[in-house]
Structures are given as C-alpha cells and as structure tokens.
C-alpha cells in the first residue's frame, strides 16, 4: 500500500508542477496529451484505492458537485472596499494624507492593475485549500469552495503549513474565454453576458460546479493576511508567488507619488493588449508598519486607493437605425454599428432612446460616431464625427407608424416619446407578458422572453390570465422544441408559487403607466388590496405622499377600461393574491420613522435593502434633500454622495447599516 501511496504522490506532484507552468507561468512544459495521460493514470489509481484520495488531488478540480445553495460565511477579517481617485490631483491629495500620518518616515507605494472581476478570499489549513468565500457585504460572504477548486491556476496545496493561511484576490474571465462562452450561448439561443465581470460573477455562483469548470475561470492574488513574518506588500506578493499563487506581473514598487502616476499611465497604455479586463489601478502604501497609524474608515483602508480609468472611446460607423416597441407602446430607437472592440467586448449596437435624442445629437445613418460604454456596460453614442462622410448624408427622419403593427404613433402633450396605442399590437402584448413575469413583478422563473414568444406564436398564451392555465396545456407545451418534462414541471411550480406574492408585485406587473415598483408598494400600503385601490377615487390616490396627480390620473384612466377590471376579477378567481402581505415585523428604533436614500453598488440588489428598511419602520426616498436622515452609500455612489455631503446628511455604508439593524428593537 505504501508503494501505491508513493506513486500517487509522485503523480500529484508532477501534475501540480505542470499545472503551475501552464496556468500560472503561461509556459507549458508538456503536451496536453501527456498531461491527460498522467491525469487518467491518477484517476485509475484513485478508483482502485479511494481511501487515498485527498482534497488537493488534481482529480478534485473537475467539478460535478451540485449545491442547493451557498452557505454564509463570516470573514475573520472584514473585506473592505477602496476609496477612488480619478485624476492626478486626487492622487496628490492621497499622498498628502499619507505624508501627514507618516511624518519624517520613509514610505513607498506599490501599484498594480485593478482587475475587473469578483473579490474572493481563500483559506488554507496546514497547507491544504479548505475554503473559498466571496466578498459579500464585506462582513459575510458566500462559501463557493467547490466552484473555486475548479480554477486551474489556484494551488490546492501550498508549502506554507500554518494552521490558518488566508490570501485574497480577484476571480476573472479572460477576454478570449468570455467571447467563447458568449458564442456558445448565442448558438443555444441563451441570453448573452454583458461583460466578463458579469460572466465571472454568474459563473462563480453557479450551483453546478461542472458548469463552472467548463468556463475556465482564473484568479490573480493580491493580498496576504498573515503579515507577522513579512514587512511589506511587495515582499508578501513575492512570497505567495513563490509558493504557487498567480500574481499579476504588472505590479510595481514605486518610490514616490510621481512614480505612481507614471506607472498608472503605463498600465493604461497596455490595457487593451491584456487578455483580461481592468478598470483602473490600485495604489497601496508598501510598508505594513504604517497601516494602523494611517488607519481605516468603516468602509475602506486609508492606506490604499483605486485609480479609475476614464471610459474608453472608439470611433465606428453607424450602419442603421431601427425602432422597437415596448410593453407600454413606447418607441425606442436603436443603432446598428460596425462592430468595434470596446472595454473588452465587441459592440455592435447602442440605444438612441427617442427621436428627440437623435435630432439633438444630429445623428445620421452612415455617419462615423464616437462610442463609449456608460459605466463600462451600456454602449452609448457620444457624438457624430463631422467629417467629409457626414456632410453628404441625409437628415434622419423619424417613423410615423408602429414597427410591429403599423398603427399610427402618437406623442402625448407633456412628453417627447412616441407611442403605439393599439391594444392588439402583438409586440406590446409580448413585452407586457415579459414584464408581468419579470423578477420585480410576479417573478416567474423559467419564463424567458423566448419561451413567451414561443407560447404566443403557438397561440398557447395571449394574455396574463393564460399563464395561470398553462397546467392544462401540458401536451401542447411538451410538443414544442426543446421543452422537456422537467422544464415544464419547474415552470408550473414557479407559476403556482407566484400566486402567493404580495399584491404590490401584481400591481406593478399589470404595467399601469407611471406605476412602478415603489409606487405599487405605496398604494398597497394605503389601500391594502387591489380591489380597494380600484374602488378609490382620484382624490384619495393623489393624496398619498410620493404618488401625486399624474399617477392618480393614470390609474383612474386604466380602471375605466372594462377589460382591465375583468382582468382583475379573473386573476382573483385564479387564486392570485390581491392583498398586501406587508406588515412591520419589527420596529427598530434606529430605523423607525427615518428616511433613507440608497445609492451605489451594494452586496445585494437595492430591493433587499428597501425591504429591510420598510419592515423596520423606515421609508426609502429617491432623492437627497434636507429631510433625508441617511444616505446608504455603496461603491461608485456618484452625485448623491456629493449632495449628501453638501446638505450634511448622515452617510452610512452597508456595514454601518447592518449594525443599525442589530440595534435595540421596539416590539
């Protein structure tokens, strides 16, 4: 048995060295076929002697683990975010702060690319990888260990045998792998990922680790927490690199802030040549001994900052302008562009909003245009290039008929948008159905726009009530291409589950003009049921704070249509909940009667925080004013943060908000 154990260990060490050369050094030393042969040899030995399988075996990377959900894990040390710098002056101000806290001391900086991915914490025990945890809210993350183990550049065992070893980094997808995944999804008629970061985040949260393994995630490590035996950040990176971790090669030690600025500029100059996305550079004081003196805020360390690069701008040709119609009948104009690589993805289209937008920017078909990604996600046309081509192009003219049904379009007196007002417009019906089943409304999982289109085209559904009769259409649905028993069963279960939703979700799903998700909640808080709302007069509705006459008139107009009232009756008869389920579960004295504005990127969707505030007796506003009690600010908070500072509104981060929730409650 000892001979078998020795042989297994020899193969594991050999495979480990080959993986390191291939995935970390990007310098393969054997052919793929030789690697596969040795891996299969190891698999066979482990099949014969399963008691010799260890957690660090290369065979344990392949995936296949299915999780029902991800367990929460409390970080031993908070995973703080970083403050931002946007120009050289911001960096000089950052340096002044450091100089103030380290008087008469010699300090240096370390600069490295800011990888556009998903932050992760990796924990090892006695040299063996035992846990991978997402950042989450900085205090608590999700245990994604099985998914992390599929990352080939990550060592499953290291030569540091400490009882507790923690290192942090960024999980990402290469541009090449991102393109491959989207090409595959396109062939399968699946929704495309917007960018590599979204794809990496979605992959890491996959419940099936076999899917994760197929997507070839990668990771750069940048922060070593066991700092007792190491004095500087640069030394810590050298250390973790020497024991097998992948460290970004563009990191550089800089003597002063001018060298920092120079290296940040260099990283930006090579940004487009990298096979991974970056959105800036991170600057850290290199010497650990100054960290406590420089200090921390509750949100970020003051000894580091993230320099954000401006959005990339490219010039391309606008080939065509076309219009689409939404669920309300609103016409949206879109541009087809000559494909151009922008911020790591190939951009072929951009929204042009409405005709007024096109006229204002003097956009013409055939023009060369400057394009950027708003927030590095949504393609946006900044302006046309006034060149020789442009002067010979015809002025664009807006359409007058609906692109879906051909009906005449209308413009309401107080708006610039065009609308199709034909109730029987097919595209409006399909988009209305899509809205009804969406996450913010009835949240019927599995009912994508493609499923809706298929059911509509086959005359299986025509309106929202038909959704709740799909159980009786089993044979018809199963006869459709790519529809199986399990998919059908999951869909029916999701439909049945949606009947229990709070009535505010149904009200939002009905698509009444101006009645958004927040307004739906306000209305149901007041009237308690949809039937009561439908019986209310316009004065009662418009008297609600944050509702007003515009919304009230829209509801009044909607309920004047007999078919709409019949729709409410049918939905009620089908067992859909018509009542508000909201009750204040607990009134937290820190939250009760306080007003909050939420801005920036938080660890969970905005609605999660809205619900937490509301069930604890507080209310959420859309804009900052003197009456606002708190601004809950996440990353990239923007103008609301500036206004809150000007008005001296209390600014809290997610951690501080959670601490408020944990305060004394009034029952």
Short mmCIF file of N, CA, C and O in Angstrom, two decimals, residues 339-435:
data_model
loop_
_atom_site.label_atom_id
_atom_site.label_comp_id
_atom_site.label_asym_id
_atom_site.label_seq_id
_atom_site.Cartn_x
_atom_site.Cartn_y
_atom_site.Cartn_z
N UNK A 339 -19.08 46.60 -36.05
CA UNK A 339 -18.53 46.03 -34.81
C UNK A 339 -17.20 46.68 -34.42
O UNK A 339 -16.32 46.87 -35.25
N UNK A 340 -17.09 47.01 -33.13
CA UNK A 340 -15.88 47.65 -32.63
C UNK A 340 -15.59 47.09 -31.23
O UNK A 340 -16.50 46.86 -30.44
N UNK A 341 -14.31 46.84 -30.95
CA UNK A 341 -13.92 46.34 -29.63
C UNK A 341 -13.86 47.50 -28.66
O UNK A 341 -13.14 48.48 -28.87
N UNK A 342 -14.64 47.37 -27.57
CA UNK A 342 -14.75 48.48 -26.62
C UNK A 342 -14.83 47.91 -25.21
O UNK A 342 -15.72 47.12 -24.89
N UNK A 343 -13.89 48.31 -24.38
CA UNK A 343 -13.86 47.87 -22.97
C UNK A 343 -13.98 46.36 -22.85
O UNK A 343 -14.70 45.83 -22.02
N UNK A 344 -13.30 45.65 -23.76
CA UNK A 344 -13.21 44.20 -23.63
C UNK A 344 -14.28 43.40 -24.33
O UNK A 344 -14.23 42.17 -24.33
N UNK A 345 -15.27 44.05 -24.92
CA UNK A 345 -16.31 43.31 -25.63
C UNK A 345 -16.51 43.91 -27.02
O UNK A 345 -16.16 45.06 -27.28
N UNK A 346 -17.12 43.13 -27.89
CA UNK A 346 -17.43 43.61 -29.23
C UNK A 346 -18.79 44.30 -29.22
O UNK A 346 -19.80 43.68 -28.90
N UNK A 347 -18.80 45.58 -29.54
CA UNK A 347 -20.03 46.37 -29.53
C UNK A 347 -20.56 46.47 -30.96
O UNK A 347 -19.84 46.85 -31.87
N UNK A 348 -21.85 46.13 -31.13
CA UNK A 348 -22.47 46.19 -32.46
C UNK A 348 -23.76 46.99 -32.46
O UNK A 348 -24.38 47.16 -33.50
N UNK A 349 -24.18 47.46 -31.28
CA UNK A 349 -25.45 48.20 -31.20
C UNK A 349 -25.39 49.18 -30.04
O UNK A 349 -24.59 49.04 -29.11
N UNK A 350 -26.25 50.17 -30.07
CA UNK A 350 -26.37 51.16 -28.99
C UNK A 350 -27.78 51.71 -28.99
O UNK A 350 -28.44 51.76 -30.04
N UNK A 351 -28.26 52.11 -27.82
CA UNK A 351 -29.59 52.71 -27.76
C UNK A 351 -29.53 54.18 -28.14
O UNK A 351 -28.57 54.88 -27.79
N UNK A 352 -30.54 54.64 -28.84
CA UNK A 352 -30.65 56.05 -29.23
C UNK A 352 -31.86 56.71 -28.55
O UNK A 352 -32.23 57.83 -28.90
N UNK A 353 -32.49 55.97 -27.64
CA UNK A 353 -33.61 56.50 -26.84
C UNK A 353 -34.80 56.88 -27.71
O UNK A 353 -35.59 56.04 -28.11
N UNK A 354 -34.95 58.16 -28.03
CA UNK A 354 -36.11 58.63 -28.79
C UNK A 354 -35.67 59.53 -29.94
O UNK A 354 -34.49 59.86 -30.08
N UNK A 355 -36.65 59.94 -30.73
CA UNK A 355 -36.35 60.76 -31.91
C UNK A 355 -35.70 62.09 -31.53
O UNK A 355 -34.79 62.58 -32.21
N UNK A 356 -36.13 62.66 -30.40
CA UNK A 356 -35.58 63.93 -29.95
C UNK A 356 -34.09 63.82 -29.68
O UNK A 356 -33.31 64.72 -30.00
N UNK A 357 -33.69 62.70 -29.10
CA UNK A 357 -32.28 62.44 -28.81
C UNK A 357 -31.47 62.41 -30.11
O UNK A 357 -30.37 62.98 -30.19
N UNK A 358 -32.01 61.76 -31.13
CA UNK A 358 -31.32 61.64 -32.42
C UNK A 358 -31.19 63.01 -33.10
O UNK A 358 -30.14 63.36 -33.63
N UNK A 359 -32.28 63.80 -33.03
CA UNK A 359 -32.25 65.14 -33.63
C UNK A 359 -31.26 66.05 -32.91
O UNK A 359 -30.49 66.79 -33.53
N UNK A 360 -31.26 65.98 -31.58
CA UNK A 360 -30.38 66.85 -30.79
C UNK A 360 -28.92 66.57 -31.08
O UNK A 360 -28.11 67.50 -31.21
N UNK A 361 -28.57 65.30 -31.20
CA UNK A 361 -27.18 64.93 -31.47
C UNK A 361 -26.85 64.93 -32.97
O UNK A 361 -25.72 64.62 -33.35
N UNK A 362 -27.86 65.24 -33.79
CA UNK A 362 -27.68 65.33 -35.25
C UNK A 362 -27.12 64.03 -35.83
O UNK A 362 -26.22 64.02 -36.69
N UNK A 363 -27.67 62.92 -35.35
CA UNK A 363 -27.21 61.60 -35.77
C UNK A 363 -27.82 61.24 -37.13
O UNK A 363 -29.02 61.45 -37.35
N UNK A 364 -27.00 60.68 -38.01
CA UNK A 364 -27.47 60.26 -39.33
C UNK A 364 -26.96 58.86 -39.64
O UNK A 364 -25.88 58.47 -39.19
N UNK A 365 -27.75 58.12 -40.42
CA UNK A 365 -27.33 56.79 -40.86
C UNK A 365 -26.13 56.93 -41.79
O UNK A 365 -26.13 57.75 -42.71
N UNK A 366 -25.09 56.12 -41.53
CA UNK A 366 -23.87 56.19 -42.34
C UNK A 366 -22.79 57.05 -41.73
O UNK A 366 -21.65 57.06 -42.22
N UNK A 367 -23.11 57.76 -40.64
CA UNK A 367 -22.13 58.66 -40.02
C UNK A 367 -21.13 57.88 -39.18
O UNK A 367 -21.43 56.81 -38.64
N UNK A 368 -19.94 58.42 -39.06
CA UNK A 368 -18.98 57.92 -38.08
C UNK A 368 -19.33 58.55 -36.74
O UNK A 368 -19.60 59.76 -36.66
N UNK A 369 -19.33 57.74 -35.70
CA UNK A 369 -19.75 58.23 -34.38
C UNK A 369 -18.75 57.81 -33.31
O UNK A 369 -18.07 56.79 -33.44
N UNK A 370 -18.66 58.62 -32.26
CA UNK A 370 -17.85 58.27 -31.11
C UNK A 370 -18.72 57.49 -30.13
O UNK A 370 -19.82 57.92 -29.79
N UNK A 371 -18.19 56.34 -29.70
CA UNK A 371 -18.96 55.44 -28.83
C UNK A 371 -18.18 55.17 -27.56
O UNK A 371 -16.96 55.01 -27.59
N UNK A 372 -18.88 55.12 -26.45
CA UNK A 372 -18.28 54.67 -25.19
C UNK A 372 -19.28 53.77 -24.49
O UNK A 372 -20.44 53.67 -24.88
N UNK A 373 -18.81 53.11 -23.44
CA UNK A 373 -19.71 52.31 -22.62
C UNK A 373 -20.02 53.07 -21.35
O UNK A 373 -19.12 53.32 -20.54
N UNK A 374 -21.27 53.45 -21.18
CA UNK A 374 -21.68 54.15 -19.96
C UNK A 374 -21.54 53.18 -18.80
O UNK A 374 -22.15 52.12 -18.79
N UNK A 375 -20.71 53.55 -17.81
CA UNK A 375 -20.48 52.65 -16.70
C UNK A 375 -19.77 51.38 -17.13
O UNK A 375 -19.83 50.36 -16.46
N UNK A 376 -19.06 51.43 -18.28
CA UNK A 376 -18.37 50.27 -18.85
C UNK A 376 -19.31 49.11 -19.15
O UNK A 376 -18.90 47.96 -19.23
N UNK A 377 -20.61 49.39 -19.31
CA UNK A 377 -21.57 48.31 -19.60
C UNK A 377 -22.42 48.65 -20.81
O UNK A 377 -22.46 47.93 -21.79
N UNK A 378 -23.14 49.78 -20.78
CA UNK A 378 -24.12 50.10 -21.82
C UNK A 378 -23.48 50.95 -22.92
O UNK A 378 -23.00 52.06 -22.64
N UNK A 379 -23.46 50.48 -24.15
CA UNK A 379 -22.90 51.29 -25.24
C UNK A 379 -23.70 52.57 -25.46
O UNK A 379 -24.94 52.54 -25.48
N UNK A 380 -22.99 53.68 -25.65
CA UNK A 380 -23.65 54.97 -25.80
C UNK A 380 -22.94 55.79 -26.87
O UNK A 380 -21.70 55.83 -26.91
N UNK A 381 -23.71 56.43 -27.74
CA UNK A 381 -23.13 57.31 -28.76
C UNK A 381 -22.95 58.70 -28.15
O UNK A 381 -23.91 59.33 -27.70
N UNK A 382 -21.70 59.17 -28.13
CA UNK A 382 -21.41 60.48 -27.53
C UNK A 382 -21.73 61.59 -28.52
O UNK A 382 -22.42 62.56 -28.19
N UNK A 383 -21.23 61.44 -29.74
CA UNK A 383 -21.44 62.48 -30.76
C UNK A 383 -21.08 61.93 -32.13
O UNK A 383 -20.42 60.89 -32.26
N UNK A 384 -21.51 62.65 -33.17
CA UNK A 384 -21.12 62.28 -34.53
C UNK A 384 -19.78 62.94 -34.86
O UNK A 384 -19.41 63.96 -34.27
N UNK A 385 -19.06 62.33 -35.79
CA UNK A 385 -17.81 62.92 -36.27
C UNK A 385 -18.15 63.74 -37.51
O UNK A 385 -18.63 63.22 -38.52
N UNK A 386 -17.92 65.03 -37.43
CA UNK A 386 -18.27 65.93 -38.53
C UNK A 386 -17.17 65.90 -39.59
O UNK A 386 -16.32 66.77 -39.67
N UNK A 387 -17.18 64.86 -40.43
CA UNK A 387 -16.16 64.69 -41.45
C UNK A 387 -16.77 64.79 -42.84
O UNK A 387 -17.94 65.17 -43.01
N UNK A 388 -16.01 64.43 -43.86
CA UNK A 388 -16.49 64.51 -45.25
C UNK A 388 -17.68 63.60 -45.48
O UNK A 388 -18.61 63.94 -46.23
N UNK A 389 -17.67 62.44 -44.84
CA UNK A 389 -18.78 61.50 -45.00
C UNK A 389 -20.08 62.12 -44.49
O UNK A 389 -21.12 62.07 -45.14
N UNK A 390 -20.00 62.75 -43.31
CA UNK A 390 -21.19 63.27 -42.64
C UNK A 390 -21.91 64.32 -43.50
O UNK A 390 -23.14 64.33 -43.60
N UNK A 391 -21.16 65.21 -44.13
CA UNK A 391 -21.76 66.31 -44.88
C UNK A 391 -22.60 65.83 -46.07
O UNK A 391 -23.47 66.55 -46.56
N UNK A 392 -22.37 64.62 -46.54
CA UNK A 392 -23.10 64.09 -47.70
C UNK A 392 -24.29 63.19 -47.31
O UNK A 392 -24.95 62.62 -48.18
N UNK A 393 -24.53 63.06 -46.01
CA UNK A 393 -25.60 62.15 -45.55
C UNK A 393 -26.93 62.87 -45.40
O UNK A 393 -26.98 64.07 -45.08
N UNK A 394 -28.03 62.12 -45.60
CA UNK A 394 -29.37 62.68 -45.46
C UNK A 394 -29.72 62.85 -43.99
O UNK A 394 -29.33 62.04 -43.14
N UNK A 395 -30.49 63.89 -43.69
CA UNK A 395 -31.00 64.08 -42.33
C UNK A 395 -31.96 62.93 -42.00
O UNK A 395 -32.80 62.56 -42.82
N UNK A 396 -31.82 62.38 -40.83
CA UNK A 396 -32.67 61.25 -40.41
C UNK A 396 -34.10 61.71 -40.16
O UNK A 396 -34.34 62.83 -39.67
N UNK A 397 -35.06 60.85 -40.51
CA UNK A 397 -36.48 61.15 -40.27
C UNK A 397 -37.09 60.07 -39.39
O UNK A 397 -36.86 58.87 -39.58
N UNK A 398 -37.88 60.51 -38.43
CA UNK A 398 -38.50 59.55 -37.51
C UNK A 398 -39.64 58.81 -38.20
O UNK A 398 -40.23 59.30 -39.17
N UNK A 399 -39.94 57.62 -37.67
CA UNK A 399 -41.05 56.84 -38.22
C UNK A 399 -42.38 57.40 -37.72
O UNK A 399 -42.43 58.07 -36.68
N UNK A 400 -43.45 57.13 -38.44
CA UNK A 400 -44.78 57.61 -38.04
C UNK A 400 -45.72 56.46 -37.71
O UNK A 400 -46.80 56.67 -37.18
N UNK A 401 -45.32 55.22 -38.07
CA UNK A 401 -46.15 54.05 -37.79
C UNK A 401 -45.39 53.06 -36.90
O UNK A 401 -44.16 52.99 -36.96
N UNK A 402 -46.12 52.31 -36.11
CA UNK A 402 -45.54 51.31 -35.22
C UNK A 402 -44.78 50.26 -36.04
O UNK A 402 -45.33 49.72 -37.01
N UNK A 403 -43.53 49.95 -35.68
CA UNK A 403 -42.76 48.97 -36.44
C UNK A 403 -43.30 47.55 -36.31
O UNK A 403 -42.95 46.67 -37.10
N UNK A 404 -44.17 47.31 -35.32
CA UNK A 404 -44.70 45.96 -35.11
C UNK A 404 -46.06 45.76 -35.77
O UNK A 404 -46.30 44.75 -36.41
N UNK A 405 -46.97 46.74 -35.62
CA UNK A 405 -48.34 46.54 -36.13
C UNK A 405 -48.76 47.54 -37.20
O UNK A 405 -49.82 47.39 -37.81
N UNK A 406 -47.95 48.57 -37.41
CA UNK A 406 -48.26 49.54 -38.46
C UNK A 406 -49.23 50.63 -38.07
O UNK A 406 -49.56 51.50 -38.88
N UNK A 407 -49.70 50.66 -36.82
CA UNK A 407 -50.63 51.70 -36.37
C UNK A 407 -49.93 53.05 -36.28
O UNK A 407 -48.72 53.12 -36.04
N UNK A 408 -50.69 54.12 -36.45
CA UNK A 408 -50.13 55.47 -36.32
C UNK A 408 -49.62 55.69 -34.89
O UNK A 408 -50.25 55.27 -33.92
N UNK A 409 -48.47 56.35 -34.79
CA UNK A 409 -47.89 56.63 -33.49
C UNK A 409 -48.37 57.98 -32.97
O UNK A 409 -48.68 58.88 -33.75
N UNK A 410 -48.41 58.12 -31.65
CA UNK A 410 -48.85 59.37 -31.04
C UNK A 410 -47.79 59.87 -30.06
O UNK A 410 -47.02 59.10 -29.51
N UNK A 411 -47.79 61.20 -29.87
CA UNK A 411 -46.93 61.82 -28.86
C UNK A 411 -47.85 62.56 -27.90
O UNK A 411 -48.65 63.42 -28.32
N UNK A 412 -47.74 62.23 -26.60
CA UNK A 412 -48.56 62.91 -25.61
C UNK A 412 -48.02 64.31 -25.35
O UNK A 412 -46.83 64.57 -25.48
N UNK A 413 -48.91 65.20 -24.96
CA UNK A 413 -48.60 66.63 -24.89
C UNK A 413 -47.41 66.97 -23.99
O UNK A 413 -46.68 67.91 -24.24
N UNK A 414 -47.20 66.19 -22.93
CA UNK A 414 -46.13 66.52 -21.98
C UNK A 414 -44.88 65.66 -22.16
O UNK A 414 -44.02 65.60 -21.28
N UNK A 415 -44.75 64.97 -23.30
CA UNK A 415 -43.62 64.06 -23.50
C UNK A 415 -42.99 64.24 -24.87
O UNK A 415 -43.54 64.92 -25.75
N UNK A 416 -41.81 63.62 -25.05
CA UNK A 416 -41.14 63.64 -26.36
C UNK A 416 -41.20 62.27 -27.01
O UNK A 416 -40.94 62.14 -28.21
N UNK A 417 -41.54 61.23 -26.23
CA UNK A 417 -41.57 59.87 -26.77
C UNK A 417 -42.80 59.63 -27.64
O UNK A 417 -43.86 60.21 -27.41
N UNK A 418 -42.62 58.75 -28.64
CA UNK A 418 -43.74 58.30 -29.47
C UNK A 418 -44.33 57.02 -28.89
O UNK A 418 -43.60 56.21 -28.31
N UNK A 419 -45.64 56.82 -29.08
CA UNK A 419 -46.31 55.64 -28.54
C UNK A 419 -47.21 54.99 -29.58
O UNK A 419 -47.87 55.68 -30.36
N UNK A 420 -47.23 53.64 -29.54
CA UNK A 420 -48.25 52.89 -30.26
C UNK A 420 -49.40 52.68 -29.29
O UNK A 420 -49.20 52.14 -28.19
N UNK A 421 -50.61 53.09 -29.65
CA UNK A 421 -51.74 52.97 -28.71
C UNK A 421 -52.71 51.86 -29.12
O UNK A 421 -53.83 51.78 -28.62
N UNK A 422 -52.26 50.99 -30.04
CA UNK A 422 -53.08 49.86 -30.46
C UNK A 422 -53.04 48.76 -29.39
O UNK A 422 -51.99 48.17 -29.13
N UNK A 423 -54.17 48.48 -28.73
CA UNK A 423 -54.22 47.49 -27.66
C UNK A 423 -53.88 46.09 -28.17
O UNK A 423 -53.44 45.23 -27.40
N UNK A 424 -54.07 45.83 -29.45
CA UNK A 424 -53.84 44.50 -30.00
C UNK A 424 -52.48 44.35 -30.69
O UNK A 424 -52.25 43.38 -31.39
N UNK A 425 -51.60 45.31 -30.47
CA UNK A 425 -50.26 45.23 -31.05
C UNK A 425 -49.52 44.02 -30.47
O UNK A 425 -49.33 43.92 -29.26
N UNK A 426 -49.12 43.08 -31.32
CA UNK A 426 -48.51 41.83 -30.86
C UNK A 426 -47.26 42.07 -30.01
O UNK A 426 -47.06 41.42 -28.98
N UNK A 427 -46.42 42.99 -30.45
CA UNK A 427 -45.17 43.20 -29.72
C UNK A 427 -45.45 43.78 -28.34
O UNK A 427 -44.78 43.44 -27.36
N UNK A 428 -46.44 44.65 -28.23
CA UNK A 428 -46.82 45.20 -26.93
C UNK A 428 -47.29 44.08 -26.00
O UNK A 428 -46.95 44.06 -24.81
N UNK A 429 -48.07 43.18 -26.56
CA UNK A 429 -48.60 42.07 -25.75
C UNK A 429 -47.45 41.21 -25.22
O UNK A 429 -47.38 40.88 -24.04
N UNK A 430 -46.50 40.87 -26.11
CA UNK A 430 -45.37 40.03 -25.72
C UNK A 430 -44.51 40.73 -24.66
O UNK A 430 -44.12 40.13 -23.66
N UNK A 431 -44.23 42.02 -24.87
CA UNK A 431 -43.42 42.76 -23.90
C UNK A 431 -44.17 42.93 -22.58
O UNK A 431 -43.55 42.94 -21.51
N UNK A 432 -45.49 43.05 -22.63
CA UNK A 432 -46.29 43.15 -21.40
C UNK A 432 -46.22 41.84 -20.62
O UNK A 432 -46.12 41.84 -19.39
N UNK A 433 -46.28 40.72 -21.34
CA UNK A 433 -46.15 39.42 -20.69
C UNK A 433 -44.77 39.26 -20.07
O UNK A 433 -44.63 38.74 -18.95
N UNK A 434 -43.75 39.71 -20.79
CA UNK A 434 -42.38 39.63 -20.27
C UNK A 434 -42.26 40.44 -18.98
O UNK A 434 -41.65 40.00 -18.00
N UNK A 435 -42.86 41.63 -18.97
CA UNK A 435 -42.83 42.47 -17.77
C UNK A 435 -43.58 41.81 -16.62
O UNK A 435 -43.11 41.81 -15.47
#
